[in-house]
Amino acid sequence: MATERADVRVTSLMRRALIAGTAAAVLATGAGSAVAAPTPGTATAAAARTSTATPGRGTVVGAPGASAGQLRALVALAAERLATADPVAAAKWGTGSPIDDPAREQQVLADVAAQARALGADPDATVRVFRDQIEASKLVQRGLHRRWTADPAQAPTTRPDLAQVREEINRINGELVRALAASPRARTAPGCTPRLAADALQLSHRHHLDALHTAGLARALRSVCGA
């Protein structure tokens, strides 16, 4: 019970730090408008340039900087997946389609569990992380729908193809499963949480994420450390 309370406090502190960091970045740059999560593909590419190993492909966990690179890659993939919440929200906007999609969610969790088993990774830990990805996406989708309802001028004028967006989500899911499978030591190391928070804050600052997407990123990363 004490450990559970400590985990909740750490997550809350990380979320507050991320939001505070984003606010500071916005003030420093003078950006007054809301900025979405990074475009899918850009965050992973940035992580690949700074990482010392490619997740899931011969990663040497004990190599200098390998653990740090693995955590940066996980943050980048979570941010890339979170970015798909925007087109998903736009695809559902005005259609009456619910944000919650239990059948789709269960299929995603079953798929990533199977992928984890095939890689010799912990399927339960993988599912926990992906539950957070799903909840983070829904958090952003709900926030966007509230924003667009309050200010229709900000609402999307085109509707993305949801099937195409889901293909992109499936691609990112596969990369994230491999990154999780490659990083058990990094994720269970004592310094995982502060390192993950620092990497998330850096990404948030670099992409000038608004408070909604920053909160979503914090939610997406909640179960990464210790998983």
Tab-separated table of C-alpha atoms in Angstrom:
chain	number	residue	atom	x	y	z
A	1	MET	CA	0.000	0.000	0.000
A	2	ALA	CA	2.847	2.410	0.876
A	3	THR	CA	4.548	1.652	-2.438
A	4	GLU	CA	1.284	2.263	-4.286
A	5	ARG	CA	0.858	5.653	-2.583
A	6	ALA	CA	4.451	6.533	-3.440
A	7	ASP	CA	3.869	5.638	-7.104
A	8	VAL	CA	0.794	7.884	-7.172
A	9	ARG	CA	2.788	10.759	-5.675
A	10	VAL	CA	5.609	10.309	-8.206
A	11	THR	CA	3.151	10.280	-11.098
A	12	SER	CA	1.414	13.389	-9.787
A	13	LEU	CA	4.726	15.181	-9.353
A	14	MET	CA	5.809	14.205	-12.862
A	15	ARG	CA	2.540	15.460	-14.318
A	16	ARG	CA	2.830	18.780	-12.474
A	17	ALA	CA	6.454	19.150	-13.546
A	18	LEU	CA	5.566	18.511	-17.179
A	19	ILE	CA	2.699	20.991	-17.140
A	20	ALA	CA	4.810	23.599	-15.361
A	21	GLY	CA	7.605	23.071	-17.880
A	22	THR	CA	5.243	23.520	-20.791
A	23	ALA	CA	3.837	26.709	-19.291
A	24	ALA	CA	7.365	28.032	-18.856
A	25	ALA	CA	8.212	27.190	-22.468
A	26	VAL	CA	5.100	28.969	-23.736
A	27	LEU	CA	5.871	32.058	-21.648
A	28	ALA	CA	9.496	32.077	-22.753
A	29	THR	CA	8.622	31.855	-26.442
A	30	GLY	CA	5.584	34.089	-26.275
A	31	ALA	CA	3.418	31.412	-27.870
A	32	GLY	CA	-0.171	32.102	-26.998
A	33	SER	CA	-1.932	29.459	-29.033
A	34	ALA	CA	-2.391	25.803	-28.193
A	35	VAL	CA	0.095	23.474	-29.825
A	36	ALA	CA	-0.614	19.815	-30.464
A	37	ALA	CA	1.615	16.832	-29.957
A	38	PRO	CA	4.474	16.280	-32.430
A	39	THR	CA	3.540	14.935	-35.838
A	40	PRO	CA	3.766	11.125	-35.980
A	41	GLY	CA	7.241	10.095	-37.132
A	42	THR	CA	9.128	13.203	-35.987
A	43	ALA	CA	9.521	12.281	-32.338
A	44	THR	CA	10.815	8.803	-33.097
A	45	ALA	CA	13.279	10.163	-35.618
A	46	ALA	CA	14.611	12.634	-33.056
A	47	ALA	CA	14.999	9.884	-30.489
A	48	ALA	CA	16.819	7.707	-32.983
A	49	ARG	CA	19.385	10.437	-33.557
A	50	THR	CA	20.138	10.740	-29.834
A	51	SER	CA	19.737	7.107	-28.785
A	52	THR	CA	22.759	4.851	-28.505
A	53	ALA	CA	20.781	1.792	-29.592
A	54	THR	CA	17.812	0.848	-31.704
A	55	PRO	CA	15.082	-0.690	-29.493
A	56	GLY	CA	14.489	-4.344	-30.201
A	57	ARG	CA	17.391	-4.734	-32.641
A	58	GLY	CA	20.522	-5.888	-30.883
A	59	THR	CA	20.315	-3.329	-28.086
A	60	VAL	CA	23.161	-3.723	-25.614
A	61	VAL	CA	21.595	-2.836	-22.286
A	62	GLY	CA	24.903	-2.505	-20.502
A	63	ALA	CA	26.453	-0.130	-23.056
A	64	PRO	CA	27.162	3.442	-21.873
A	65	GLY	CA	24.082	5.570	-22.351
A	66	ALA	CA	22.006	2.650	-23.620
A	67	SER	CA	19.449	2.884	-20.810
A	68	ALA	CA	19.090	6.644	-21.263
A	69	GLY	CA	18.628	6.150	-25.010
A	70	GLN	CA	15.996	3.500	-24.438
A	71	LEU	CA	13.969	5.767	-22.150
A	72	ARG	CA	14.218	8.643	-24.651
A	73	ALA	CA	12.933	6.300	-27.346
A	74	LEU	CA	9.993	5.266	-25.161
A	75	VAL	CA	9.089	8.909	-24.491
A	76	ALA	CA	9.324	9.697	-28.203
A	77	LEU	CA	7.109	6.758	-29.159
A	78	ALA	CA	4.533	7.637	-26.510
A	79	ALA	CA	4.472	11.212	-27.832
A	80	GLU	CA	4.190	9.987	-31.410
A	81	ARG	CA	1.278	7.751	-30.495
A	82	LEU	CA	-0.346	10.573	-28.541
A	83	ALA	CA	-0.153	12.764	-31.648
A	84	THR	CA	-2.607	10.430	-33.359
A	85	ALA	CA	-5.266	11.429	-30.808
A	86	ASP	CA	-5.758	14.676	-32.741
A	87	PRO	CA	-6.766	13.125	-36.082
A	88	VAL	CA	-8.810	10.472	-34.247
A	89	ALA	CA	-10.696	13.233	-32.433
A	90	ALA	CA	-11.170	15.075	-35.728
A	91	ALA	CA	-12.441	11.904	-37.426
A	92	LYS	CA	-15.054	11.425	-34.694
A	93	TRP	CA	-15.986	15.096	-34.359
A	94	GLY	CA	-19.581	15.788	-35.308
A	95	THR	CA	-20.352	12.146	-36.104
A	96	GLY	CA	-21.784	11.114	-32.748
A	97	SER	CA	-19.170	8.363	-32.522
A	98	PRO	CA	-18.125	7.806	-28.899
A	99	ILE	CA	-14.545	8.385	-27.848
A	100	ASP	CA	-14.586	5.129	-25.901
A	101	ASP	CA	-14.337	2.089	-28.177
A	102	PRO	CA	-14.105	-0.978	-25.894
A	103	ALA	CA	-13.946	-3.509	-28.748
A	104	ARG	CA	-11.071	-1.676	-30.453
A	105	GLU	CA	-9.272	-1.198	-27.126
A	106	GLN	CA	-9.472	-4.888	-26.241
A	107	GLN	CA	-8.206	-5.840	-29.686
A	108	VAL	CA	-5.219	-3.511	-29.306
A	109	LEU	CA	-4.382	-4.951	-25.881
A	110	ALA	CA	-4.692	-8.525	-27.155
A	111	ASP	CA	-2.455	-7.730	-30.134
A	112	VAL	CA	0.321	-6.089	-28.091
A	113	ALA	CA	0.230	-8.906	-25.516
A	114	ALA	CA	0.722	-11.445	-28.311
A	115	GLN	CA	3.578	-9.392	-29.783
A	116	ALA	CA	5.230	-9.179	-26.360
A	117	ARG	CA	5.031	-12.947	-25.890
A	118	ALA	CA	6.591	-13.502	-29.306
A	119	LEU	CA	9.510	-11.296	-28.236
A	120	GLY	CA	9.902	-13.066	-24.901
A	121	ALA	CA	8.760	-9.960	-23.036
A	122	ASP	CA	6.281	-9.607	-20.171
A	123	PRO	CA	2.804	-9.366	-21.737
A	124	ASP	CA	1.205	-8.091	-18.508
A	125	ALA	CA	3.669	-5.211	-18.215
A	126	THR	CA	3.180	-4.417	-21.889
A	127	VAL	CA	-0.597	-4.353	-21.490
A	128	ARG	CA	-0.304	-2.002	-18.490
A	129	VAL	CA	1.722	0.455	-20.539
A	130	PHE	CA	-0.702	0.249	-23.445
A	131	ARG	CA	-3.716	0.798	-21.209
A	132	ASP	CA	-2.063	4.083	-20.326
A	133	GLN	CA	-1.520	4.895	-24.024
A	134	ILE	CA	-5.218	4.339	-24.655
A	135	GLU	CA	-6.314	6.415	-21.663
A	136	ALA	CA	-3.909	9.207	-22.635
A	137	SER	CA	-5.351	9.279	-26.144
A	138	LYS	CA	-8.899	9.459	-24.810
A	139	LEU	CA	-7.897	12.227	-22.392
A	140	VAL	CA	-6.654	14.315	-25.330
A	141	GLN	CA	-9.644	13.464	-27.517
A	142	ARG	CA	-12.098	14.529	-24.812
A	143	GLY	CA	-10.134	17.715	-24.215
A	144	LEU	CA	-10.159	18.579	-27.906
A	145	HIS	CA	-13.893	17.936	-28.205
A	146	ARG	CA	-14.521	20.222	-25.218
A	147	ARG	CA	-12.286	22.866	-26.794
A	148	TRP	CA	-14.052	22.666	-30.148
A	149	THR	CA	-17.476	22.752	-28.517
A	150	ALA	CA	-16.524	25.885	-26.592
A	151	ASP	CA	-14.939	27.525	-29.648
A	152	PRO	CA	-16.268	26.137	-32.948
A	153	ALA	CA	-13.770	28.298	-34.837
A	154	GLN	CA	-11.035	25.905	-33.653
A	155	ALA	CA	-12.938	22.802	-34.785
A	156	PRO	CA	-11.509	20.808	-37.723
A	157	THR	CA	-12.982	21.510	-41.120
A	158	THR	CA	-11.942	18.185	-42.659
A	159	ARG	CA	-12.424	14.625	-41.407
A	160	PRO	CA	-9.384	12.304	-41.511
A	161	ASP	CA	-9.806	8.707	-42.601
A	162	LEU	CA	-9.992	6.835	-39.293
A	163	ALA	CA	-8.890	3.569	-40.909
A	164	GLN	CA	-5.678	5.202	-42.137
A	165	VAL	CA	-5.036	6.762	-38.733
A	166	ARG	CA	-5.436	3.370	-37.091
A	167	GLU	CA	-2.907	1.879	-39.504
A	168	GLU	CA	-0.434	4.473	-38.243
A	169	ILE	CA	-1.351	3.668	-34.640
A	170	ASN	CA	-0.740	-0.030	-35.307
A	171	ARG	CA	2.705	0.771	-36.717
A	172	ILE	CA	3.616	2.824	-33.657
A	173	ASN	CA	2.215	0.115	-31.388
A	174	GLY	CA	4.611	-2.414	-32.886
A	175	GLU	CA	7.588	-0.098	-32.378
A	176	LEU	CA	6.543	0.608	-28.810
A	177	VAL	CA	6.178	-3.098	-27.996
A	178	ARG	CA	9.695	-3.714	-29.311
A	179	ALA	CA	11.066	-0.759	-27.368
A	180	LEU	CA	9.467	-2.060	-24.157
A	181	ALA	CA	10.820	-5.552	-24.802
A	182	ALA	CA	14.320	-4.138	-25.245
A	183	SER	CA	14.370	-2.025	-22.093
A	184	PRO	CA	13.460	-4.061	-18.966
A	185	ARG	CA	16.586	-3.009	-17.077
A	186	ALA	CA	16.215	0.657	-17.958
A	187	ARG	CA	12.573	0.613	-16.863
A	188	THR	CA	13.277	-1.055	-13.522
A	189	ALA	CA	16.403	0.946	-12.666
A	190	PRO	CA	16.177	3.190	-9.558
A	191	GLY	CA	16.617	6.351	-11.626
A	192	CYS	CA	13.983	5.510	-14.239
A	193	THR	CA	11.247	7.878	-13.047
A	194	PRO	CA	13.318	11.094	-12.814
A	195	ARG	CA	15.092	10.263	-16.090
A	196	LEU	CA	11.794	9.585	-17.841
A	197	ALA	CA	10.311	12.799	-16.445
A	198	ALA	CA	13.320	14.814	-17.610
A	199	ASP	CA	13.118	13.325	-21.104
A	200	ALA	CA	9.378	13.984	-21.274
A	201	LEU	CA	9.850	17.557	-20.111
A	202	GLN	CA	12.560	18.090	-22.724
A	203	LEU	CA	10.299	16.756	-25.479
A	204	SER	CA	7.405	18.866	-24.216
A	205	HIS	CA	9.614	21.955	-24.272
A	206	ARG	CA	11.075	21.175	-27.699
A	207	HIS	CA	7.659	20.727	-29.317
A	208	HIS	CA	5.929	23.431	-27.232
A	209	LEU	CA	3.137	21.075	-26.217
A	210	ASP	CA	0.062	22.691	-24.723
A	211	ALA	CA	-1.184	21.713	-21.262
A	212	LEU	CA	-3.655	19.171	-22.664
A	213	HIS	CA	-1.068	17.213	-24.637
A	214	THR	CA	1.488	17.528	-21.843
A	215	ALA	CA	-0.992	16.006	-19.393
A	216	GLY	CA	-1.679	13.304	-21.968
A	217	LEU	CA	2.022	12.513	-22.262
A	218	ALA	CA	2.362	12.231	-18.491
A	219	ARG	CA	-0.621	9.868	-18.459
A	220	ALA	CA	0.898	7.769	-21.231
A	221	LEU	CA	4.145	7.296	-19.300
A	222	ARG	CA	2.643	6.412	-15.937
A	223	SER	CA	3.446	2.676	-16.011
A	224	VAL	CA	6.709	2.699	-17.968
A	225	CYS	CA	9.030	2.669	-14.959
A	226	GLY	CA	8.877	-0.456	-12.851
A	227	ALA	CA	6.917	-2.312	-15.536
